[in-house]
Coordinates of C-alpha atoms in Angstrom, one line a residue:
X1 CA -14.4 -18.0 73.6
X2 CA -14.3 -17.7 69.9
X3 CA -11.2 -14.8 69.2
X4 CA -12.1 -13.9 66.0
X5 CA -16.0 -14.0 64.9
X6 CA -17.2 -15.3 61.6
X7 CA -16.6 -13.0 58.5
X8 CA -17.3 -13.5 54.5
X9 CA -13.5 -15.0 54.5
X10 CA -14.6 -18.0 56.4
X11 CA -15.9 -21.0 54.8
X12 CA -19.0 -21.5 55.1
X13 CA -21.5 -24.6 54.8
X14 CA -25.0 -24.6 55.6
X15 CA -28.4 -22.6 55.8
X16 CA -27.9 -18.8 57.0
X17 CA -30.8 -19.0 59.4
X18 CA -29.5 -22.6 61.1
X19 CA -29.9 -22.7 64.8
X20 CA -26.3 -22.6 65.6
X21 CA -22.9 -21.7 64.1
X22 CA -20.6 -24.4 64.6
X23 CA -16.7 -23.4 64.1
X24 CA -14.2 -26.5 63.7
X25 CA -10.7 -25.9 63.7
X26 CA -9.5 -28.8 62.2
X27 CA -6.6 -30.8 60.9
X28 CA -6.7 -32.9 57.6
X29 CA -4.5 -35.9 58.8
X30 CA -6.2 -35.7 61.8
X31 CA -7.9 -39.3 62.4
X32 CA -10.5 -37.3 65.0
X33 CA -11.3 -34.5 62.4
X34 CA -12.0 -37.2 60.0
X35 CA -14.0 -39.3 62.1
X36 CA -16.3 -35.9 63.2
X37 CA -16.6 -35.1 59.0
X38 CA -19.9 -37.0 58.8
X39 CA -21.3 -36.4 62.5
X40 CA -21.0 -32.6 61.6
X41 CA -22.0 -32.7 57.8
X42 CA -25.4 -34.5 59.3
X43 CA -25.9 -31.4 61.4
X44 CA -26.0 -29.3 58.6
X45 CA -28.0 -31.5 56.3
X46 CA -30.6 -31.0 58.9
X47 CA -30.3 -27.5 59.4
X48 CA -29.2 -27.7 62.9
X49 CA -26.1 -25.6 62.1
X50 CA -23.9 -24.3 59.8
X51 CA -20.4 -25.0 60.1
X52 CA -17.3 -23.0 59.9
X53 CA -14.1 -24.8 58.6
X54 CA -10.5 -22.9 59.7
X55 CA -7.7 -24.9 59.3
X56 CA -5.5 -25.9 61.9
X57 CA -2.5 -28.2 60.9
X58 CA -0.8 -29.8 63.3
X59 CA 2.4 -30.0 61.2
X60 CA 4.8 -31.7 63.8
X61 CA 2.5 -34.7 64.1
X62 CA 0.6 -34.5 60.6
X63 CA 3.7 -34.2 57.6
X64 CA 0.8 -33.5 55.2
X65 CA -1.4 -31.9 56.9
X66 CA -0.1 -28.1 55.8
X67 CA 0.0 -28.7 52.4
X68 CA -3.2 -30.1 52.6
X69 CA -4.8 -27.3 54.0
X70 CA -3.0 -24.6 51.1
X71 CA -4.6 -27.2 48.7
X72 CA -8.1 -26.4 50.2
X73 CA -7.4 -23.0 50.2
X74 CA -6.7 -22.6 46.7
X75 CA -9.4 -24.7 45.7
X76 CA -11.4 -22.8 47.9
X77 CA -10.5 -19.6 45.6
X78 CA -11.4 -21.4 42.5
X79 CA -15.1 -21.7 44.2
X80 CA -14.4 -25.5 45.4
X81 CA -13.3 -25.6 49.0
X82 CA -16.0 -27.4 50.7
X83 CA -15.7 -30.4 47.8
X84 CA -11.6 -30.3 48.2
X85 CA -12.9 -30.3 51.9
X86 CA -14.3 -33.9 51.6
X87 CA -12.2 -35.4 49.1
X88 CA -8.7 -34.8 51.5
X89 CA -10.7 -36.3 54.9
X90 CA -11.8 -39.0 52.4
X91 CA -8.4 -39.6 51.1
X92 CA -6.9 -38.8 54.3
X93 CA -4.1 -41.2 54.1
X94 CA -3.2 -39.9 50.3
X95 CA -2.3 -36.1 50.7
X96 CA 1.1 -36.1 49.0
X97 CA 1.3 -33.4 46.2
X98 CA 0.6 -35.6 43.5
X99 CA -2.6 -36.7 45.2
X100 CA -3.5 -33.2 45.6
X101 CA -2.8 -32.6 42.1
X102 CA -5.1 -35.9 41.5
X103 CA -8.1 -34.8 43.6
X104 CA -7.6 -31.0 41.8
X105 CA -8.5 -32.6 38.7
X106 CA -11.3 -34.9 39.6
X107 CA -12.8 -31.3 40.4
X108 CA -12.6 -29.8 37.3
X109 CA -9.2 -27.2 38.9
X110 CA -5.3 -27.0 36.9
X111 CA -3.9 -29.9 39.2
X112 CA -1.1 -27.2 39.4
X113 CA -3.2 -24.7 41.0
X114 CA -3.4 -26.6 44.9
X115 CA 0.5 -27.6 45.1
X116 CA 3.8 -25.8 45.4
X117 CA 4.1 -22.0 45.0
X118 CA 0.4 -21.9 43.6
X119 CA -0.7 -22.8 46.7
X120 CA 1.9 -21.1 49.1
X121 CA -0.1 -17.5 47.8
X122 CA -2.6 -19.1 50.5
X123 CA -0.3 -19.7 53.7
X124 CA -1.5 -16.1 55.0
X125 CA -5.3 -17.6 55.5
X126 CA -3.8 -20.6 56.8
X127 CA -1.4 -19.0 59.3
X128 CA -4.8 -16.5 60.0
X129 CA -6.8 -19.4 60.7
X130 CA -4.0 -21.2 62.7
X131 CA -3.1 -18.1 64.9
X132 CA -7.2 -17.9 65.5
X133 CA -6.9 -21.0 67.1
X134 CA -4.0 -20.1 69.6
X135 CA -6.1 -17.2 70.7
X136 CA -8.8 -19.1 71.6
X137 CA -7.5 -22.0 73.2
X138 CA -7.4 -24.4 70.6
X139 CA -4.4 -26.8 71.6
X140 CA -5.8 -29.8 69.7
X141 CA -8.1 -31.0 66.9
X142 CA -10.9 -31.0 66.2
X143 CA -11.6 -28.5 68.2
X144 CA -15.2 -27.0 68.1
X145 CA -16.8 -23.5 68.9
X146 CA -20.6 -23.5 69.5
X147 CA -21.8 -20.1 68.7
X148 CA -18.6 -18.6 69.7
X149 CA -18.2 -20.7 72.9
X150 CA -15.6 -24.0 73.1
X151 CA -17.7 -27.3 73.0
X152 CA -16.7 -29.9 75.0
X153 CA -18.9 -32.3 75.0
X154 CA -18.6 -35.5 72.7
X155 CA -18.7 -35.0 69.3
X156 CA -21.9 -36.5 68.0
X157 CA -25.3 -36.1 66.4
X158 CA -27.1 -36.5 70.2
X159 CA -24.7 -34.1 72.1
X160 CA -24.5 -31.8 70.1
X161 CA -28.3 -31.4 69.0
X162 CA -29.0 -31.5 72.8
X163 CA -26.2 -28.2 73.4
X164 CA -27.6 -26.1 70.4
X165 CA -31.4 -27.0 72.3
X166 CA -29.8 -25.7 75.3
X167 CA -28.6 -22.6 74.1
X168 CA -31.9 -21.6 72.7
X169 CA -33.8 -22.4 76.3
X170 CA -30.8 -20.3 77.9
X171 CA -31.5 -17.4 75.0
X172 CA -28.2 -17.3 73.6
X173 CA -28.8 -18.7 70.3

């Protein structure tokens, strides 16, 4: 189960009134996380769900994947999370600081404002997100919440369309 529920501090993408709420904790260097990106960005084009992004770096096997997730962060405060979001799994093999810098720019942010002690103001809603994860069982990413329960089915457009139809014939959704 889902330890902490969704709030206004989570990021949020998709319709209010989707069927489901889908929580990823997720990992920017992660290859997996990357190749879930478009499965899950369908579901919410379609209003199927709406998805819930807290960060999850798996810093011993990802070098980048910390600072990548700040960089979100503190684009995320400067209203342009879910297009930092994109641009790191699209770049996913370029997440140095200068890259970040790069990527702040193309979006119209102070390239300054996602690396070094800018961005450390935002390791409290990473370490949040992060210790969120522990709590409820997350060992691995992506890992994925289905209206507050774990998902572990695959992670595709069928499976998961066919688990959020499920919940709504068992009345949960």
């Amino acid at each position: 189960m889902l330890s902490v529920p969704v709030s206004d501090s989570d990021h949020l993408r998709g319709r209010a009134d989707a069927r489901a709420t889908i929580v990823e904790y997720g990992d920017y260097e992660c290859p997996y996380c990357a190749a879930a990106r478009p499965v899950l960005a369908a579901l919410v084009a379609e209003g199927w769900t709406r998805l819930v992004f807290r960060n999850f770096p798996l810093a011993e096997v990802h070098p980048y994947a910390l600072t990548a997730a700040l960089a979100a962060e503190a684009a995320g405060a400067q209203g342009q999370f879910w297009a930092m979001h994109d641009m790191l799994f699209t770049h996913q093999r370029r997440l140095r600081d200068i890259d970040l810098a790069r990527y702040a720019a193309e979006l119209g942010l102070p390239p300054g404002s996602v690396i070094g002690d800018e961005a450390q103001q935002y390791g409290d809603k990473v370490e949040a997100d992060f210790a969120s994860g522990l709590n409820s069982g997350v060992r691995a990413t992506p890992t994925l919440f289905l209206d507050g329960r774990q998902y572990l089915g695959p992670i595709e457009g069928a499976a998961l369309r066919s688990a959020i139809r499920g919940l709504h014939a068992a009345g949960n959704a």
